[in-house]
PDB file of C-alpha atoms in Angstrom:
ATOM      1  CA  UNK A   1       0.000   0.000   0.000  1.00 54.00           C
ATOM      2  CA  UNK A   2       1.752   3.655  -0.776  1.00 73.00           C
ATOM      3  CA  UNK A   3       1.865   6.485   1.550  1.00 91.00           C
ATOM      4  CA  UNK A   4      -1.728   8.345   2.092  1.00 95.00           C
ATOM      5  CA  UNK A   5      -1.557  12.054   3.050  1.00 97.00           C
ATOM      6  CA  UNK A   6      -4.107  13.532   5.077  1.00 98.00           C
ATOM      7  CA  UNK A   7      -5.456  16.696   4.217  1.00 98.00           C
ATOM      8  CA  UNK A   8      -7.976  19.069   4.341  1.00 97.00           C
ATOM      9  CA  UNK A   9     -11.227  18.756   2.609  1.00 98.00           C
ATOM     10  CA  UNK A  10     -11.713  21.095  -0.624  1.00 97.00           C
ATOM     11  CA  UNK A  11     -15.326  21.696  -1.883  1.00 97.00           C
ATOM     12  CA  UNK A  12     -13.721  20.441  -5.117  1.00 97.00           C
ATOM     13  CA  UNK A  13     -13.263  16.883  -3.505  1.00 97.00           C
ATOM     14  CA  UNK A  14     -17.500  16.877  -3.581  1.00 96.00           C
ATOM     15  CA  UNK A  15     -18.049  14.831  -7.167  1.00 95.00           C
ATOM     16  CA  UNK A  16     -15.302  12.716  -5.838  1.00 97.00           C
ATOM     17  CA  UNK A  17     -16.630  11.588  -2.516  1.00 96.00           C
ATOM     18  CA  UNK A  18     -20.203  11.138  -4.113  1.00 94.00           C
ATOM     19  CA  UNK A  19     -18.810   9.139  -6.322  1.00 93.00           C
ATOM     20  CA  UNK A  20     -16.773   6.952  -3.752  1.00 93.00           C
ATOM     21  CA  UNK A  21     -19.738   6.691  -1.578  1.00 92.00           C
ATOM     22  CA  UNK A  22     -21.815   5.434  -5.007  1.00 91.00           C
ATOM     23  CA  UNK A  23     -19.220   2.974  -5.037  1.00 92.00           C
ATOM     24  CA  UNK A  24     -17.465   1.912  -1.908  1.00 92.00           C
ATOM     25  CA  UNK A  25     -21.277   1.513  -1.004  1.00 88.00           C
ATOM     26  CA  UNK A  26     -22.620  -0.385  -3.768  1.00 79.00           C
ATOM     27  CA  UNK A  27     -21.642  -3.973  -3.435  1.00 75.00           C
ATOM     28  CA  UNK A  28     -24.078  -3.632   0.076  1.00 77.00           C
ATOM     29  CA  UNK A  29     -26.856  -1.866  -1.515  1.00 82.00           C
ATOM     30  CA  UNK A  30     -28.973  -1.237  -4.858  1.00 82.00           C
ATOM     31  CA  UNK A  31     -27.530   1.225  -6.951  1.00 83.00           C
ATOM     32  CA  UNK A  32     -30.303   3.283  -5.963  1.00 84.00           C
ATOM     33  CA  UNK A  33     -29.960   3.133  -2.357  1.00 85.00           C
ATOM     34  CA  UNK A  34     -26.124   4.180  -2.853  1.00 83.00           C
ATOM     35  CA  UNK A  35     -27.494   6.897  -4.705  1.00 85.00           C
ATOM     36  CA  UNK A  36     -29.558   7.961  -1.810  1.00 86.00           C
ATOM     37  CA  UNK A  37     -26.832   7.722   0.617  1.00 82.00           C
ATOM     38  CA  UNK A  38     -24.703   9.733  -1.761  1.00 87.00           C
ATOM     39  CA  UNK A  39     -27.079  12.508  -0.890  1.00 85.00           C
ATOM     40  CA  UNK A  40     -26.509  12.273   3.147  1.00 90.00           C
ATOM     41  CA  UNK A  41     -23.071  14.447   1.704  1.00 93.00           C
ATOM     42  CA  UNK A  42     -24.096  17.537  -0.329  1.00 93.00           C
ATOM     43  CA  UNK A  43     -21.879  19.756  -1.631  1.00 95.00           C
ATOM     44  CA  UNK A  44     -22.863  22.987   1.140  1.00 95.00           C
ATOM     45  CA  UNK A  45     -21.031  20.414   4.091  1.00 95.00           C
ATOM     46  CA  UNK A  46     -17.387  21.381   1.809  1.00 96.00           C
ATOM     47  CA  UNK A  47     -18.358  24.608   1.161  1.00 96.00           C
ATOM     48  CA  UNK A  48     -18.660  25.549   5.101  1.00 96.00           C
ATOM     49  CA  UNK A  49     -16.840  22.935   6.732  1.00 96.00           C
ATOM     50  CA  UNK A  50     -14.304  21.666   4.572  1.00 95.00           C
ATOM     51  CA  UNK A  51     -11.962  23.391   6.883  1.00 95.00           C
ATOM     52  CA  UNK A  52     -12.906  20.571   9.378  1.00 97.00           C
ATOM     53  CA  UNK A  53     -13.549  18.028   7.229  1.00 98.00           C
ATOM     54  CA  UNK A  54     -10.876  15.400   6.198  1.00 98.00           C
ATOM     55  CA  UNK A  55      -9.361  13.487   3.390  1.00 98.00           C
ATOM     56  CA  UNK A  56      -7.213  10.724   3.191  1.00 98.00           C
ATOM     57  CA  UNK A  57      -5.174  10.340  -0.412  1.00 97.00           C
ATOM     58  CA  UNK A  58      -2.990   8.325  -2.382  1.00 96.00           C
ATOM     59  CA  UNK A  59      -1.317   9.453  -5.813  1.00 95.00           C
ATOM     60  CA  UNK A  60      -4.591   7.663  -6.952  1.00 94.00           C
ATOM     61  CA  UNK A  61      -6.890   9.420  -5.648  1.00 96.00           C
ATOM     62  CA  UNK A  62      -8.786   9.426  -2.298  1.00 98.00           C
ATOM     63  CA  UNK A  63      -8.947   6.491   0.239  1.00 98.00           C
ATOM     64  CA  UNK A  64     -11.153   7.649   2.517  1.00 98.00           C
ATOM     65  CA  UNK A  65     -12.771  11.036   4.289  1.00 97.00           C
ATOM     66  CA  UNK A  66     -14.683  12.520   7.004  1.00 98.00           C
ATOM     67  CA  UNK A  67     -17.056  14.690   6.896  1.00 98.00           C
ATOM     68  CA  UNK A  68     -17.667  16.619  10.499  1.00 98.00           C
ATOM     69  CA  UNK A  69     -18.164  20.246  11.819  1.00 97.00           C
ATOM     70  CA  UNK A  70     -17.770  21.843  15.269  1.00 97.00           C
ATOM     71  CA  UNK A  71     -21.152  23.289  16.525  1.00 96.00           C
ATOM     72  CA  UNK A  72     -21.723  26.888  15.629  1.00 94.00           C
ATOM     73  CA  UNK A  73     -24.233  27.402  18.558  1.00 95.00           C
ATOM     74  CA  UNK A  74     -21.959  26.367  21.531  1.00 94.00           C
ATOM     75  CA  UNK A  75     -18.563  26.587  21.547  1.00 95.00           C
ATOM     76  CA  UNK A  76     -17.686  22.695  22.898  1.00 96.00           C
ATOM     77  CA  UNK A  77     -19.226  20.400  20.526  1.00 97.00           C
ATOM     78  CA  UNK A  78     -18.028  18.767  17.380  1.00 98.00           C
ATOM     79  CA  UNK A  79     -20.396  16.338  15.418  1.00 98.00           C
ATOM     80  CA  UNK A  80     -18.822  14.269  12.643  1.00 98.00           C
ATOM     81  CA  UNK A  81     -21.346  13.640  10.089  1.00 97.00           C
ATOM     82  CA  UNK A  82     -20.442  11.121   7.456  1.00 96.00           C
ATOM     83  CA  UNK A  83     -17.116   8.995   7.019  1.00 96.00           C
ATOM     84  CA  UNK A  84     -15.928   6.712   4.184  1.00 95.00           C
ATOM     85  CA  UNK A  85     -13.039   4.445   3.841  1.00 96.00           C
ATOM     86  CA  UNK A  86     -12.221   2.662   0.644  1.00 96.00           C
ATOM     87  CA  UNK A  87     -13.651  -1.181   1.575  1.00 94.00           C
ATOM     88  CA  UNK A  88      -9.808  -2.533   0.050  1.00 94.00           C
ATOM     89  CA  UNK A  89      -8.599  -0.605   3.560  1.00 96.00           C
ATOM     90  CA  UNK A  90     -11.323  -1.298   5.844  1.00 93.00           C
ATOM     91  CA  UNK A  91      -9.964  -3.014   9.360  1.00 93.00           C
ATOM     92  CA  UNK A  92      -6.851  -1.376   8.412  1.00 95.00           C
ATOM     93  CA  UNK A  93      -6.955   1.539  10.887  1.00 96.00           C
ATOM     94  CA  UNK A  94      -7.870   4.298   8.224  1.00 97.00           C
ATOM     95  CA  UNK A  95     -11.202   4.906   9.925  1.00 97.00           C
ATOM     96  CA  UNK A  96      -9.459   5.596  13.265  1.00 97.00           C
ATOM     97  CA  UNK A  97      -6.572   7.887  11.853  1.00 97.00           C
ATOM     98  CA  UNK A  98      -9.306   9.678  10.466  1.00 98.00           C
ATOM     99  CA  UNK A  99     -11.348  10.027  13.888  1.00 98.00           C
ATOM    100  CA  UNK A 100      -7.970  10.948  15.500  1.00 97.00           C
ATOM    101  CA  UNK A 101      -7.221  13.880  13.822  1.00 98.00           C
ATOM    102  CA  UNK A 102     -10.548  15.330  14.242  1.00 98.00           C
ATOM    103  CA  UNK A 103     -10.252  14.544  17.651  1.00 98.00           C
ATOM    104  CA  UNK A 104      -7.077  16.369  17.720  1.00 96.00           C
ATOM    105  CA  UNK A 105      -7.878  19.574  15.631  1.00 96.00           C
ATOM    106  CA  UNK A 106     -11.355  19.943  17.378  1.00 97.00           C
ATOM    107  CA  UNK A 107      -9.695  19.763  20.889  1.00 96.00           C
ATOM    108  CA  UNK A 108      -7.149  22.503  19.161  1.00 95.00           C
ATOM    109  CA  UNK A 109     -10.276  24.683  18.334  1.00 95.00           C
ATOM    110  CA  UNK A 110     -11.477  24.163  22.322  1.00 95.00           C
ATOM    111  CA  UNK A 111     -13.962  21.303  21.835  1.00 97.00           C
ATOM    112  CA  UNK A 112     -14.523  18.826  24.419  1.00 97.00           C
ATOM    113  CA  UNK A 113     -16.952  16.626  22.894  1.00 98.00           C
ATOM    114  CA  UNK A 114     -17.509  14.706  19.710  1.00 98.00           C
ATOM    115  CA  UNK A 115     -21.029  13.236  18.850  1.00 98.00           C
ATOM    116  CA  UNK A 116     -22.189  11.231  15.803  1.00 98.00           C
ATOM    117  CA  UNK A 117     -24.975   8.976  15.011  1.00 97.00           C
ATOM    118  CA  UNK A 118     -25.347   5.697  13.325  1.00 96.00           C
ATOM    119  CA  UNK A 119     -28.538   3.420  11.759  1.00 94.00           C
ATOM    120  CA  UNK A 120     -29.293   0.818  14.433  1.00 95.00           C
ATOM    121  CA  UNK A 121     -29.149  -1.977  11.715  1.00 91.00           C
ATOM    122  CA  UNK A 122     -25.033  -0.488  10.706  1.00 91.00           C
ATOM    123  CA  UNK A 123     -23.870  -3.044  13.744  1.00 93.00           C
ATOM    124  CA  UNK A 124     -20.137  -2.177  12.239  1.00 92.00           C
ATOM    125  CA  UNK A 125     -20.705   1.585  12.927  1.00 94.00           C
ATOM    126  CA  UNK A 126     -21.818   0.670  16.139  1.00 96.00           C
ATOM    127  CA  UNK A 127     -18.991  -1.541  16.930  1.00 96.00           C
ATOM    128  CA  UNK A 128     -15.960   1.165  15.453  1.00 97.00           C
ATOM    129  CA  UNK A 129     -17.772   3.917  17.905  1.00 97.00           C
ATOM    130  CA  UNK A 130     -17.613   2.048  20.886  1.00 97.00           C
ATOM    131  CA  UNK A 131     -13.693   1.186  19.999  1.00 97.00           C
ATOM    132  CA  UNK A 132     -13.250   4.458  19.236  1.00 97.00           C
ATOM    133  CA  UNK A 133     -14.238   5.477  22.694  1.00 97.00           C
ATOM    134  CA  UNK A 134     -17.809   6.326  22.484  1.00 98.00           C
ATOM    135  CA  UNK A 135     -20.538   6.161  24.447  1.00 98.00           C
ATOM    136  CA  UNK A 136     -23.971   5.233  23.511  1.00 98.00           C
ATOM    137  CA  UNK A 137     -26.445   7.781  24.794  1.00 97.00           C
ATOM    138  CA  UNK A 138     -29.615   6.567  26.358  1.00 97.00           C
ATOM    139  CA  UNK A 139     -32.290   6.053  23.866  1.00 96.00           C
ATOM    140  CA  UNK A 140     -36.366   5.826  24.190  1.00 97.00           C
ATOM    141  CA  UNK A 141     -36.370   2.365  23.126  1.00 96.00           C
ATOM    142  CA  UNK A 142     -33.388  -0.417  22.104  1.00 96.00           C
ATOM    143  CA  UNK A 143     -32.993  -2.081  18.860  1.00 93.00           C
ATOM    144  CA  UNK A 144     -30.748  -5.120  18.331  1.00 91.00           C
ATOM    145  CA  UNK A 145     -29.649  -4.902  22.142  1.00 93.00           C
ATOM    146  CA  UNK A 146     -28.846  -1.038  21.602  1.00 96.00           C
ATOM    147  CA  UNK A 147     -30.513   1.829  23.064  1.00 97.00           C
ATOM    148  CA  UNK A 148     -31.718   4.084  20.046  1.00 97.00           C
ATOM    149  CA  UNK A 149     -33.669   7.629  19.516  1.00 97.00           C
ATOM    150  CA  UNK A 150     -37.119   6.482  17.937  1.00 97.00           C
ATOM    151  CA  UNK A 151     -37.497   8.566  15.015  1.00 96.00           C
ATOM    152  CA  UNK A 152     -34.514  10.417  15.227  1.00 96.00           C
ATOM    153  CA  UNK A 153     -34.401  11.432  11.127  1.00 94.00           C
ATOM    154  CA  UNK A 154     -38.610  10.930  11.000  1.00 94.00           C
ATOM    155  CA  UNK A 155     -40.488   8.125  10.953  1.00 96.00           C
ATOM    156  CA  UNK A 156     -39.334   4.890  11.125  1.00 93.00           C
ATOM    157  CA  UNK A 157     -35.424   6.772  11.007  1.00 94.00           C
ATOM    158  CA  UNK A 158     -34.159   5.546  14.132  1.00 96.00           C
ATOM    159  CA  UNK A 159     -30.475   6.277  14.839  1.00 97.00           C
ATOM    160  CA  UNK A 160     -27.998   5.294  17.934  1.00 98.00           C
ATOM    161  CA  UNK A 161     -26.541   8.399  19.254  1.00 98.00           C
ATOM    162  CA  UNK A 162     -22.902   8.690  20.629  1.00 98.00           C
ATOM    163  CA  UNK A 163     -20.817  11.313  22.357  1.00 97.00           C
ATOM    164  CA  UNK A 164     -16.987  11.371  23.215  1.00 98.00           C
ATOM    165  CA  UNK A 165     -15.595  13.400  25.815  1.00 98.00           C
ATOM    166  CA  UNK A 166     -11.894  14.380  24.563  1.00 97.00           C
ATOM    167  CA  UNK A 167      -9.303  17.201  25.919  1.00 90.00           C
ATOM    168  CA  UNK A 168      -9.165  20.362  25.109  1.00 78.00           C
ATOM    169  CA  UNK A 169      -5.524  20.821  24.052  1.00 68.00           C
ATOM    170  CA  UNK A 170      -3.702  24.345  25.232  1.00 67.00           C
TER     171      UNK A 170
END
């Protein structure tokens, strides 16, 4: 495997991680379904928060990205929104570099917690937060064994919830 950089997100990474997502995505769903989850990243999340979004690259191309934000209505939350690692490098520790350095750059900007949410049925996601440190917030009912927000993204759209604590670095 060659060297991947890390880097900021640019807006002009957007066709690119549609079309990973479209792809990476597609040997687990309909084409159509990838399509729809291809939408979960519009282009507005690079526009105003590629500065805490995340890429991962190769001199192919890129491997993998997050997609997260700090809060703009408090000033000690960060939420990362969608991530996506190439399936060739999944269970290779991509996912967790990436989750590390937006750890690390939103404890830099003063955050002291990370949240994210997951589909109860992605028992992966589920398992990567918890290793990644997570905790699973209370929910109103539990699907699968874990507690989930009824609802949470309209009907029938229930999602886990997590939150991280991490240090604020000087």
């Amino acid at each position: 495997m060659s060297e991947m950089t890390l880097r900021r997100a640019q807006v002009s990474d957007h066709g690119t991680i549609v079309e990973c997502v479209r792809s990476w995505w597609g040997d687990s769903r309909t084409p159509e379904q990838a399509r729809e989850l291809s939408l979960l990243v519009p282009r507005l999340f690079l526009q105003f928060f590629s500065g805490t979004s995340l890429v991962l690259e190769d001199e192919d191309g890129i491997k993998a990205f997050l997609v997260g934000f700090h809060a703009a209505d408090n000033d000690d939350q960060a939420y990362i929104h969608f991530v996506g690692v190439d399936p060739r490098l999944r269970g290779q520790g991509v996912g967790a570099r990436l989750y590390t350095a937006f750890f690390q750059r939103a404890a830099e900007a003063g955050r002291r917690e990370v949240r994210a949410i997951t589909s109860p049925a992605n028992t992966g996601s589920v398992a990567f937060h918890r290793a990644m440190g997570f905790t699973v917030e209370p929910g109103d009912q539990e699907v699968g064994g874990v507690p989930v927000h009824s609802d949470y993204d309209g009907p029938g759209q229930h999602r886990v919830c997590f939150h991280r604590q991490i240090a604020v670095q000087p």
